[in-house]
Amino acid sequence: MQVVLHAGAHNTDDDRLVRCLLKNRDSFFKRGIAVPRPTSYRRLIRDVLQAMEKGPLAPDARETLLEEILDGADHPERILFSNEHFFSVPKVAINKGVIYPGAERKLARFCEIFERDEVELFLAIRNPATFFPAVYAQSPTDDFLDFMGGADPRDVRWSELITRLREAVPQAQIHVWCNEDSPLLWAQLVREMAALEHNEKIIGGFDLLSEIMNKEGMKRFRGYLKEHPNMNEMQKRRVIAAFLDKFALEDELEEEVDLPGWTEDMVDSLSELYDEDVFEISRIPGVTMIEP
């Protein structure tokens, strides 16, 4: 079986991706792809992972887990899980300059549960200039420096996390993309998770786009697609970018960074470092960087 885990990161898609997958649940089921409801597995998998900290995995753990999640149905060829809290809750997302401390151990345990299967990890990353303030806002910590464990934000790298994951589970495929590119990649992300061909039809391929583009723009965009039915994915992305340039809802795209002492120079510096870090991630062997 192929086991797909979408593990966030926090404040990237806010469960939009799993909701889109669920819209396609019936058609995916006919292809041997299971999209279980998050309520059937999030707490269950968390409890199994926590139990593994105290003792070895029971021999029948995988079968028992799947029996519960699939409600007795036959095992599919591919199963899709999504949980932005898989690695941690937001308040401990960063510690002493490390994003998701212990993430590699959780993923290794997950792979141990499904050791006879092919595991794939899907992970969106986000510009630290907006990611750090967003997870900090979800934590009970009053002081940002305490939240960061004393680390300078400019020293924290997503590539460090990806490297740890890669080394812990070399057998798993890892797919990474920038959250900032999600509006252009949305349909592709759904297809990649379901292992569909590039031009196969799905439901909700423009769900995210409809949230950041005004109604007039969406109407014109859908009309343009209808008039040009043979565009490939690359051409569609160029069209999406052009329509966003003209019809985007600025309030949805602009992100205010409001932290004491954070200047425009600080935000620019973090953004530049992020660009460099994305390039480093693209060079990590065994990691697929999904780009527009």
mmCIF file of N, CA and C in Angstrom, residues 28-80:
data_model
loop_
_atom_site.group_PDB
_atom_site.id
_atom_site.type_symbol
_atom_site.label_atom_id
_atom_site.label_comp_id
_atom_site.label_asym_id
_atom_site.label_seq_id
_atom_site.Cartn_x
_atom_site.Cartn_y
_atom_site.Cartn_z
ATOM 1 N N PHE A 28 -12.057 9.141 -6.031
ATOM 2 C CA PHE A 28 -10.780 8.532 -5.662
ATOM 3 C C PHE A 28 -10.986 7.091 -5.205
ATOM 4 N N PHE A 29 -12.071 6.846 -4.484
ATOM 5 C CA PHE A 29 -12.347 5.496 -3.975
ATOM 6 C C PHE A 29 -12.431 4.487 -5.125
ATOM 7 N N LYS A 30 -13.020 4.908 -6.231
ATOM 8 C CA LYS A 30 -13.149 4.024 -7.393
ATOM 9 C C LYS A 30 -11.787 3.690 -8.004
ATOM 10 N N ARG A 31 -10.794 4.506 -7.701
ATOM 11 C CA ARG A 31 -9.432 4.278 -8.217
ATOM 12 C C ARG A 31 -8.549 3.551 -7.196
ATOM 13 N N GLY A 32 -9.145 3.164 -6.070
ATOM 14 C CA GLY A 32 -8.366 2.474 -5.042
ATOM 15 C C GLY A 32 -7.625 3.413 -4.121
ATOM 16 N N ILE A 33 -8.102 4.676 -4.044
ATOM 17 C CA ILE A 33 -7.474 5.691 -3.196
ATOM 18 C C ILE A 33 -8.432 6.035 -2.061
ATOM 19 N N ALA A 34 -8.000 5.857 -0.840
ATOM 20 C CA ALA A 34 -8.846 6.157 0.320
ATOM 21 C C ALA A 34 -8.519 7.532 0.887
ATOM 22 N N VAL A 35 -9.563 8.310 1.173
ATOM 23 C CA VAL A 35 -9.409 9.601 1.830
ATOM 24 C C VAL A 35 -10.253 9.559 3.110
ATOM 25 N N PRO A 36 -9.736 8.959 4.170
ATOM 26 C CA PRO A 36 -10.518 8.882 5.413
ATOM 27 C C PRO A 36 -10.716 10.261 6.038
ATOM 28 N N ARG A 37 -11.789 10.397 6.778
ATOM 29 C CA ARG A 37 -12.044 11.674 7.451
ATOM 30 C C ARG A 37 -11.029 11.858 8.583
ATOM 31 N N PRO A 38 -10.513 13.068 8.758
ATOM 32 C CA PRO A 38 -9.489 13.314 9.790
ATOM 33 C C PRO A 38 -9.880 12.852 11.190
ATOM 34 N N THR A 39 -11.179 12.925 11.498
ATOM 35 C CA THR A 39 -11.617 12.497 12.831
ATOM 36 C C THR A 39 -11.412 11.010 13.060
ATOM 37 N N SER A 40 -11.234 10.261 11.979
ATOM 38 C CA SER A 40 -11.071 8.808 12.118
ATOM 39 C C SER A 40 -9.628 8.399 12.396
ATOM 40 N N TYR A 41 -8.683 9.327 12.212
ATOM 41 C CA TYR A 41 -7.287 8.897 12.348
ATOM 42 C C TYR A 41 -6.361 9.849 13.095
ATOM 43 N N ARG A 42 -6.654 11.122 13.197
ATOM 44 C CA ARG A 42 -5.684 12.051 13.780
ATOM 45 C C ARG A 42 -5.354 11.697 15.231
ATOM 46 N N ARG A 43 -6.359 11.566 16.055
ATOM 47 C CA ARG A 43 -6.101 11.229 17.455
ATOM 48 C C ARG A 43 -5.595 9.795 17.571
ATOM 49 N N LEU A 44 -6.134 8.918 16.755
ATOM 50 C CA LEU A 44 -5.751 7.509 16.811
ATOM 51 C C LEU A 44 -4.265 7.325 16.508
ATOM 52 N N ILE A 45 -3.793 7.935 15.434
ATOM 53 C CA ILE A 45 -2.375 7.837 15.081
ATOM 54 C C ILE A 45 -1.514 8.500 16.142
ATOM 55 N N ARG A 46 -1.959 9.636 16.660
ATOM 56 C CA ARG A 46 -1.207 10.309 17.725
ATOM 57 C C ARG A 46 -1.043 9.388 18.938
ATOM 58 N N ASP A 47 -2.124 8.712 19.314
ATOM 59 C CA ASP A 47 -2.066 7.820 20.484
ATOM 60 C C ASP A 47 -1.116 6.648 20.255
ATOM 61 N N VAL A 48 -1.110 6.112 19.038
ATOM 62 C CA VAL A 48 -0.213 4.997 18.722
ATOM 63 C C VAL A 48 1.242 5.466 18.784
ATOM 64 N N LEU A 49 1.519 6.643 18.232
ATOM 65 C CA LEU A 49 2.884 7.182 18.257
ATOM 66 C C LEU A 49 3.351 7.433 19.685
ATOM 67 N N GLN A 50 2.456 7.935 20.529
ATOM 68 C CA GLN A 50 2.817 8.166 21.933
ATOM 69 C C GLN A 50 3.067 6.849 22.660
ATOM 70 N N ALA A 51 2.274 5.831 22.337
ATOM 71 C CA ALA A 51 2.465 4.519 22.965
ATOM 72 C C ALA A 51 3.805 3.913 22.580
ATOM 73 N N MET A 52 4.271 4.221 21.372
ATOM 74 C CA MET A 52 5.550 3.690 20.900
ATOM 75 C C MET A 52 6.730 4.278 21.673
ATOM 76 N N GLU A 53 6.510 5.409 22.349
ATOM 77 C CA GLU A 53 7.575 5.985 23.178
ATOM 78 C C GLU A 53 7.826 5.131 24.418
ATOM 79 N N LYS A 54 6.815 4.375 24.823
ATOM 80 C CA LYS A 54 6.903 3.599 26.067
ATOM 81 C C LYS A 54 7.227 2.125 25.836
ATOM 82 N N GLY A 55 6.981 1.650 24.636
ATOM 83 C CA GLY A 55 7.237 0.235 24.384
ATOM 84 C C GLY A 55 7.173 -0.084 22.913
ATOM 85 N N PRO A 56 7.556 -1.316 22.546
ATOM 86 C CA PRO A 56 7.566 -1.715 21.133
ATOM 87 C C PRO A 56 6.163 -1.766 20.536
ATOM 88 N N LEU A 57 6.116 -1.638 19.254
ATOM 89 C CA LEU A 57 4.866 -1.681 18.515
ATOM 90 C C LEU A 57 4.289 -3.093 18.534
ATOM 91 N N ALA A 58 3.005 -3.192 18.779
ATOM 92 C CA ALA A 58 2.344 -4.506 18.764
ATOM 93 C C ALA A 58 2.393 -5.074 17.347
ATOM 94 N N PRO A 59 2.560 -6.399 17.209
ATOM 95 C CA PRO A 59 2.687 -7.016 15.884
ATOM 96 C C PRO A 59 1.501 -6.720 14.962
ATOM 97 N N ASP A 60 0.314 -6.577 15.542
ATOM 98 C CA ASP A 60 -0.883 -6.365 14.719
ATOM 99 C C ASP A 60 -1.310 -4.894 14.699
ATOM 100 N N ALA A 61 -0.420 -3.991 15.097
ATOM 101 C CA ALA A 61 -0.782 -2.571 15.222
ATOM 102 C C ALA A 61 -1.267 -1.984 13.898
ATOM 103 N N ARG A 62 -0.555 -2.277 12.818
ATOM 104 C CA ARG A 62 -0.945 -1.726 11.513
ATOM 105 C C ARG A 62 -2.345 -2.174 11.126
ATOM 106 N N GLU A 63 -2.605 -3.481 11.250
ATOM 107 C CA GLU A 63 -3.904 -4.008 10.850
ATOM 108 C C GLU A 63 -5.023 -3.447 11.717
ATOM 109 N N THR A 64 -4.761 -3.343 13.026
ATOM 110 C CA THR A 64 -5.768 -2.798 13.940
ATOM 111 C C THR A 64 -6.062 -1.338 13.610
ATOM 112 N N LEU A 65 -5.002 -0.588 13.331
ATOM 113 C CA LEU A 65 -5.140 0.822 12.995
ATOM 114 C C LEU A 65 -5.965 1.011 11.720
ATOM 115 N N LEU A 66 -5.618 0.258 10.686
ATOM 116 C CA LEU A 66 -6.328 0.385 9.416
ATOM 117 C C LEU A 66 -7.772 -0.093 9.526
ATOM 118 N N GLU A 67 -7.996 -1.122 10.318
ATOM 119 C CA GLU A 67 -9.358 -1.623 10.536
ATOM 120 C C GLU A 67 -10.239 -0.522 11.119
ATOM 121 N N GLU A 68 -9.657 0.218 12.084
ATOM 122 C CA GLU A 68 -10.400 1.306 12.741
ATOM 123 C C GLU A 68 -10.607 2.477 11.780
ATOM 124 N N ILE A 69 -9.562 2.852 11.067
ATOM 125 C CA ILE A 69 -9.631 4.015 10.182
ATOM 126 C C ILE A 69 -10.549 3.763 8.991
ATOM 127 N N LEU A 70 -10.449 2.571 8.419
ATOM 128 C CA LEU A 70 -11.215 2.249 7.213
ATOM 129 C C LEU A 70 -12.563 1.627 7.524
ATOM 130 N N ASP A 71 -12.845 1.472 8.813
ATOM 131 C CA ASP A 71 -14.129 0.926 9.259
ATOM 132 C C ASP A 71 -14.416 -0.439 8.630
ATOM 133 N N GLY A 72 -13.364 -1.258 8.579
ATOM 134 C CA GLY A 72 -13.534 -2.627 8.106
ATOM 135 C C GLY A 72 -13.492 -2.796 6.601
ATOM 136 N N ALA A 73 -13.371 -1.713 5.850
ATOM 137 C CA ALA A 73 -13.322 -1.819 4.386
ATOM 138 C C ALA A 73 -11.993 -2.429 3.948
ATOM 139 N N ASP A 74 -11.967 -2.932 2.709
ATOM 140 C CA ASP A 74 -10.733 -3.504 2.179
ATOM 141 C C ASP A 74 -9.636 -2.448 2.110
ATOM 142 N N HIS A 75 -8.400 -2.886 2.251
ATOM 143 C CA HIS A 75 -7.283 -1.956 2.166
ATOM 144 C C HIS A 75 -7.184 -1.382 0.757
ATOM 145 N N PRO A 76 -7.017 -0.072 0.642
ATOM 146 C CA PRO A 76 -6.866 0.550 -0.674
ATOM 147 C C PRO A 76 -5.445 0.388 -1.193
ATOM 148 N N GLU A 77 -5.222 0.822 -2.419
ATOM 149 C CA GLU A 77 -3.867 0.842 -2.964
ATOM 150 C C GLU A 77 -3.089 2.041 -2.419
ATOM 151 N N ARG A 78 -3.829 3.119 -2.095
ATOM 152 C CA ARG A 78 -3.208 4.356 -1.630
ATOM 153 C C ARG A 78 -4.142 4.993 -0.606
ATOM 154 N N ILE A 79 -3.575 5.493 0.487
ATOM 155 C CA ILE A 79 -4.374 6.134 1.523
ATOM 156 C C ILE A 79 -3.765 7.487 1.850
ATOM 157 N N LEU A 80 -4.615 8.514 1.996
ATOM 158 C CA LEU A 80 -4.161 9.881 2.168
ATOM 159 C C LEU A 80 -4.509 10.406 3.557
#
